[in-house]
Tab-separated table of C-alpha atoms in Angstrom:
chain	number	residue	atom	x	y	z
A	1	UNK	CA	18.021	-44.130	11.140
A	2	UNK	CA	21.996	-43.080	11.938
A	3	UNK	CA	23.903	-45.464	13.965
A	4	UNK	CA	27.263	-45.176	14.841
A	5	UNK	CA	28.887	-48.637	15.949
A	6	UNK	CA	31.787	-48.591	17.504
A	7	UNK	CA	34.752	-51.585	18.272
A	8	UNK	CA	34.919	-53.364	21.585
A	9	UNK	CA	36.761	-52.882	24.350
A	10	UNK	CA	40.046	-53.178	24.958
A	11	UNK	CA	43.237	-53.573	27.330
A	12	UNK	CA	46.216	-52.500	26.602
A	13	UNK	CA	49.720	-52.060	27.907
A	14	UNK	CA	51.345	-48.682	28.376
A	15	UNK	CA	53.470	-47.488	25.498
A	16	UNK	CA	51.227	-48.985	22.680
A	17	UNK	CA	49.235	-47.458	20.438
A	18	UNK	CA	45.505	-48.065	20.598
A	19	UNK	CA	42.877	-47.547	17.405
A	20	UNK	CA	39.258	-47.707	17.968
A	21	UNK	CA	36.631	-47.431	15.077
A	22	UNK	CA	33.556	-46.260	13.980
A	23	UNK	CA	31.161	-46.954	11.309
A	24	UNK	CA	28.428	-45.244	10.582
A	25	UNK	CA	25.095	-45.502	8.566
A	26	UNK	CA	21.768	-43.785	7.887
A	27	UNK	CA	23.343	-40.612	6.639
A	28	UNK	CA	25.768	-39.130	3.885
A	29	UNK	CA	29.374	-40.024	5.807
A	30	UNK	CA	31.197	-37.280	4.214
A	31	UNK	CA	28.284	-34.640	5.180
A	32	UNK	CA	29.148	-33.952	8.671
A	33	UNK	CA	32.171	-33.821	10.740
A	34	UNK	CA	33.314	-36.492	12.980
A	35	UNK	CA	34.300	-36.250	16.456
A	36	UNK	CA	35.771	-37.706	19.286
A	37	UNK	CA	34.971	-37.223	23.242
A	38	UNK	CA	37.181	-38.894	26.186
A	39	UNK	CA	35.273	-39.747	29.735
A	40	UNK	CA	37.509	-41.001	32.139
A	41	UNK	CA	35.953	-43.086	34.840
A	42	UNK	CA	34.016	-40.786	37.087
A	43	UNK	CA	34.999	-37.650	34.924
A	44	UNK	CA	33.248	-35.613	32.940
A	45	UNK	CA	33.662	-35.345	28.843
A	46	UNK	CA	36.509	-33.653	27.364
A	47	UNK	CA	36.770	-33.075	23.287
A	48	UNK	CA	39.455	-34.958	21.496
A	49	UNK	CA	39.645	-33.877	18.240
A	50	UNK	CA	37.618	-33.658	15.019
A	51	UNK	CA	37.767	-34.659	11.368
A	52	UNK	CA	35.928	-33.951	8.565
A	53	UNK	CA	35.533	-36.864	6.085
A	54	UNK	CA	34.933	-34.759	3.425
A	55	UNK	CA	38.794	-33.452	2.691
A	56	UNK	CA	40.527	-35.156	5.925
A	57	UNK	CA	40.589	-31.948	7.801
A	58	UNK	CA	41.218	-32.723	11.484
A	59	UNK	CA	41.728	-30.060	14.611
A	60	UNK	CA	42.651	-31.689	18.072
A	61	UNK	CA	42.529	-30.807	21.572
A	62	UNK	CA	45.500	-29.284	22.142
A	63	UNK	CA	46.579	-31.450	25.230
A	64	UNK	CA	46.529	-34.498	22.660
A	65	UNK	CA	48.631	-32.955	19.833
A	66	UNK	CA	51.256	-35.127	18.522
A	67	UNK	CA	49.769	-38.474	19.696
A	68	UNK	CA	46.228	-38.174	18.519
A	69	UNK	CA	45.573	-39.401	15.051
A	70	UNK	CA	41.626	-39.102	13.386
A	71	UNK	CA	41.423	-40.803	10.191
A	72	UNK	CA	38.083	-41.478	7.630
A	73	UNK	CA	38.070	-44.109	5.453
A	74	UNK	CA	34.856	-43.129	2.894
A	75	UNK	CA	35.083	-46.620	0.794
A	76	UNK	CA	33.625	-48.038	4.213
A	77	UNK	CA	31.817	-44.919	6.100
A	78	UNK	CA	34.274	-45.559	8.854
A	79	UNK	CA	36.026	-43.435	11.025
A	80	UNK	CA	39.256	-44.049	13.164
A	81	UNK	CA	41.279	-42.757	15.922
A	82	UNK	CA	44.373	-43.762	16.877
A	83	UNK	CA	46.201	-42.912	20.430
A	84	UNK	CA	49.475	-43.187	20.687
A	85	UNK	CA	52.079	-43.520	23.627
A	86	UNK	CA	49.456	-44.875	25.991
A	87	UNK	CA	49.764	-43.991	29.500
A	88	UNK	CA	46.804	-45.641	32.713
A	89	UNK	CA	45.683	-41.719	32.712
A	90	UNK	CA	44.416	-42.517	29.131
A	91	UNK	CA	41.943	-45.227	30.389
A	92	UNK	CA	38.864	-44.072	29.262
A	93	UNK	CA	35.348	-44.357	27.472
A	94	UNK	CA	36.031	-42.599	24.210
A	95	UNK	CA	33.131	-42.201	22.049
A	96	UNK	CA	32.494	-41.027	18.266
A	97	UNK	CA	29.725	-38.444	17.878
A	98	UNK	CA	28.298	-36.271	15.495
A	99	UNK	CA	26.182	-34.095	14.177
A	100	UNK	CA	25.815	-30.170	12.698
A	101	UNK	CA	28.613	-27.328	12.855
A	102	UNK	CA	27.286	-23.964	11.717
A	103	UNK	CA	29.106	-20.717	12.346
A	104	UNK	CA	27.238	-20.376	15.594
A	105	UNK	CA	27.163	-23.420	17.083
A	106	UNK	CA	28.377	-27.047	16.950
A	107	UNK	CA	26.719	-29.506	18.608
A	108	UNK	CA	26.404	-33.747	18.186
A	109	UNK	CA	23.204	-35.334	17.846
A	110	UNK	CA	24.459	-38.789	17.266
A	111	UNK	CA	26.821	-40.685	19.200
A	112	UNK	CA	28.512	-44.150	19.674
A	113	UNK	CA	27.716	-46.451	22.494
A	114	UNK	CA	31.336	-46.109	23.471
A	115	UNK	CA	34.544	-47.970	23.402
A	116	UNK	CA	35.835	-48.927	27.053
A	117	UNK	CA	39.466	-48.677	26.807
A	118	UNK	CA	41.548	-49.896	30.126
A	119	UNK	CA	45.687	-49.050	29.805
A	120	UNK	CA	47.582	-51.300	32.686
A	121	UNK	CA	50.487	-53.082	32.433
B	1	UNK	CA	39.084	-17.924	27.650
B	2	UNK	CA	39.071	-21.597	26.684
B	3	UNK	CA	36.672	-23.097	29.646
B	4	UNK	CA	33.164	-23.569	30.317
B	5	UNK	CA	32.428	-23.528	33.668
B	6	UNK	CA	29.329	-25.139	35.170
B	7	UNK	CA	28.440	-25.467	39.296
B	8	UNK	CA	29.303	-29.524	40.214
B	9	UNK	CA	26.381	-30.499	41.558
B	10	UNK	CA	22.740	-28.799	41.833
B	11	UNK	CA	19.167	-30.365	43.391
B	12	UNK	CA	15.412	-29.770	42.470
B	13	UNK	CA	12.323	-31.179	44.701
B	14	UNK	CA	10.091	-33.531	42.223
B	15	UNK	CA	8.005	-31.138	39.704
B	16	UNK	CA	9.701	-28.049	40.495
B	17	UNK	CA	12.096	-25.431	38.250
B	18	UNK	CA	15.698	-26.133	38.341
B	19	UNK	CA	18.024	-23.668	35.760
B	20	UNK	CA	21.870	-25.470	35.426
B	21	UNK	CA	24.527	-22.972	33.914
B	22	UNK	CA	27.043	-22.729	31.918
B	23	UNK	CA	29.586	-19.671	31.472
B	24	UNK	CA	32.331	-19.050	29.248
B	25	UNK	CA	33.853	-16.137	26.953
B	26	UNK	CA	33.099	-17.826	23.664
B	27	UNK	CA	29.302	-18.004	24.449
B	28	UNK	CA	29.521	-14.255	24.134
B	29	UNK	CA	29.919	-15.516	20.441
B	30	UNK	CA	28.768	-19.477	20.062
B	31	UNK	CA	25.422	-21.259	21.284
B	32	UNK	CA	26.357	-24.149	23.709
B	33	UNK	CA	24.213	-26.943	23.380
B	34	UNK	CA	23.273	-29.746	26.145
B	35	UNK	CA	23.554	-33.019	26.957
B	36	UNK	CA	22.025	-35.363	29.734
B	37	UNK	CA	23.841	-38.631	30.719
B	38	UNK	CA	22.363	-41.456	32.690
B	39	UNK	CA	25.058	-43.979	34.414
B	40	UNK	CA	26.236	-46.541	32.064
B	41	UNK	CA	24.913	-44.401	28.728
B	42	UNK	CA	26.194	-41.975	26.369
B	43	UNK	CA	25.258	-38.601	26.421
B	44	UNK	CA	21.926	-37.557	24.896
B	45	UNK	CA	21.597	-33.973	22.894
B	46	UNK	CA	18.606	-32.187	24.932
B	47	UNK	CA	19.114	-28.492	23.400
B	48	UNK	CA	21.207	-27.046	20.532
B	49	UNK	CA	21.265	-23.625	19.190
B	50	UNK	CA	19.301	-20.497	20.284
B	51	UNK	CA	16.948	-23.082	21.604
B	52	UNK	CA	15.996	-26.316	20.098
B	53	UNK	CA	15.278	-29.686	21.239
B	54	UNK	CA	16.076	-32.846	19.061
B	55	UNK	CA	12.594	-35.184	18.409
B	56	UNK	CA	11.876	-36.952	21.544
B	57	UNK	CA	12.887	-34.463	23.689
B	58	UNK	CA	9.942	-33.565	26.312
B	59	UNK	CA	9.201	-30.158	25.938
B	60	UNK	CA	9.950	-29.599	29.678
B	61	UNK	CA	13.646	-28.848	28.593
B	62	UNK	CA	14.161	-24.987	27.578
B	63	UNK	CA	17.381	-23.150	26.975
B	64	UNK	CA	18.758	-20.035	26.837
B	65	UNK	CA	21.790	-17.282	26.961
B	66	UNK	CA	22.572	-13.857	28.154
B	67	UNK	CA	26.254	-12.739	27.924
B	68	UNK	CA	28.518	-15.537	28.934
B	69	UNK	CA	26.064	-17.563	30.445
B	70	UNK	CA	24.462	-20.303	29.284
B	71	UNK	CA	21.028	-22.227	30.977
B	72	UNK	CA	19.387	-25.172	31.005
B	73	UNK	CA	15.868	-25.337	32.076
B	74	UNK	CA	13.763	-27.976	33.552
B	75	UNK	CA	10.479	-26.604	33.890
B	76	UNK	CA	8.634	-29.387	36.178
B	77	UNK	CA	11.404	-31.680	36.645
B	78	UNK	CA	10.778	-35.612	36.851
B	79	UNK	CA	12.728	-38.657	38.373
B	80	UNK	CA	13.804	-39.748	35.283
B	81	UNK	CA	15.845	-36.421	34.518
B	82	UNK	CA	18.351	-36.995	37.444
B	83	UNK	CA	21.653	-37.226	35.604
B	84	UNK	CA	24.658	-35.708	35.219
B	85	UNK	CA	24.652	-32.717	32.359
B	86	UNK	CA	26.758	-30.948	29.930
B	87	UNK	CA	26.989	-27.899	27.844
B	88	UNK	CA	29.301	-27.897	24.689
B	89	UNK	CA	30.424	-24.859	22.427
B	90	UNK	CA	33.514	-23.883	20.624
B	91	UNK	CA	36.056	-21.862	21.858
B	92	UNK	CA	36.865	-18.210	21.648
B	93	UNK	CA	38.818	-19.185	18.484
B	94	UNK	CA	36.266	-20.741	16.932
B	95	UNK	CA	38.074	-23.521	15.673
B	96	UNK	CA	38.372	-26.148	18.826
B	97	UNK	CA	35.405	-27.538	20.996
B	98	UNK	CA	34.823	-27.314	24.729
B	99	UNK	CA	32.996	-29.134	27.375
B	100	UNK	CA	32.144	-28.132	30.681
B	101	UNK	CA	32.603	-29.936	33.785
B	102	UNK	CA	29.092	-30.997	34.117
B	103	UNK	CA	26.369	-30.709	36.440
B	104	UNK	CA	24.937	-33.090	38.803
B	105	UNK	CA	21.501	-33.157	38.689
B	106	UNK	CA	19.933	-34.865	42.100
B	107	UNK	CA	15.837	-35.092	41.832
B	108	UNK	CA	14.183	-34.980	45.367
């Protein structure tokens, strides 16, 4: 059975850089791409970025670029990402999720039960 | 384009047909898939590809595409499908992913 697990919640001030994790299990780490989604409170889900733990391939939302960093450590089927420069508009739920790309479609069967992430000074 | 576009909020009386949509330029090209998402949960993959439903997923749940549309079926809906739902695809490029703004699903 795949579970993703992600860390806890945090707080955190504005300016800081936050990490959140996400280890996996059940399946083949390096077999599928990892991604991450953003849901800020009463907003819908917007798509952060990807990597693929295979080569370390990422591709990120372009609104993010330059403070978004996805990382894939394979010795421990974990997966981070790292936001930097914090600002409140970055509290969020951010999840991990994935599942199978094909030429035609991408789509994520398997997700995290989220990360709760509150920015306030 | 780099959007998927989906109406805000839409209502079905209890057992009844309810289609949710989804439009974009790159669906010309991609399949979107779906998600439903109760309050408090993460989102749960209903239909991927040309029309597929993950195990556990009640049959009641169709999708399908014409152009740059999108749909979501719910063929007989039930209380337990009010939610708030999501279709997914890449963009035009092919490279990045999109989500769209989500529907609100109200069951009457």
């Amino acid at each position: 059975e795949v579970h993703l697990v992600q860390s806890g919640a945090e707080v955190t001030k504005p300016g800081t850089t936050l990490r959140i994790s996400c280890k996996v299990s059940g399946y083949t780490f390096t077999d599928y791409y990892m991604h991450w989604v953003q849901q800020a409170p009463g907003k819908g889900l917007e798509w952060m970025g990807l990597i693929d733990p295979d080569d370390g391939e990422t591709r990120h939302a372009e609104k993010l670029q330059g403070r978004v960093t996805m990382t894939a450590d394979t010795s421990t089927d974990t997966a981070y990402m790292e936001l930097s420069s914090l600002r409140s508009e970055d509290s969020a739920v951010y999840y991990c999720a994935t599942g199978f790309c094909s030429r035609t479609s991408c789509y994520f069967e398997y997700w995290g039960q989220g990360t709760l992430v509150t920015v306030s000074s | 384009s780099s959007e998927l576009t989906q109406e805000p909020a839409v209502s079905v009386a209890l057992g009844q047909t309810v289609r949710i949509t989804c439009q974009g330029d790159s669906l010309r090209i991609y399949y979107a898939a779906w998600y439903q998402q109760k309050p408090g949960q993460a989102p749960v993959l209903v239909i991927y590809g040309r029309n597929h439903r993950p195990s556990g997923i009640p049959d009641r749940f169709s999708g399908s595409s014409s152009g740059s549309t999108a749909s979501l079926t719910i063929t007989g809906a039930q209380a337990e499908d009010e939610a708030d739902y999501y279709c997914n695809s890449r963009d035009s490029s092919g490279n990045l992913l999109l989500f769209g703004g989500g529907t609100k699903l109200t069951v009457l």
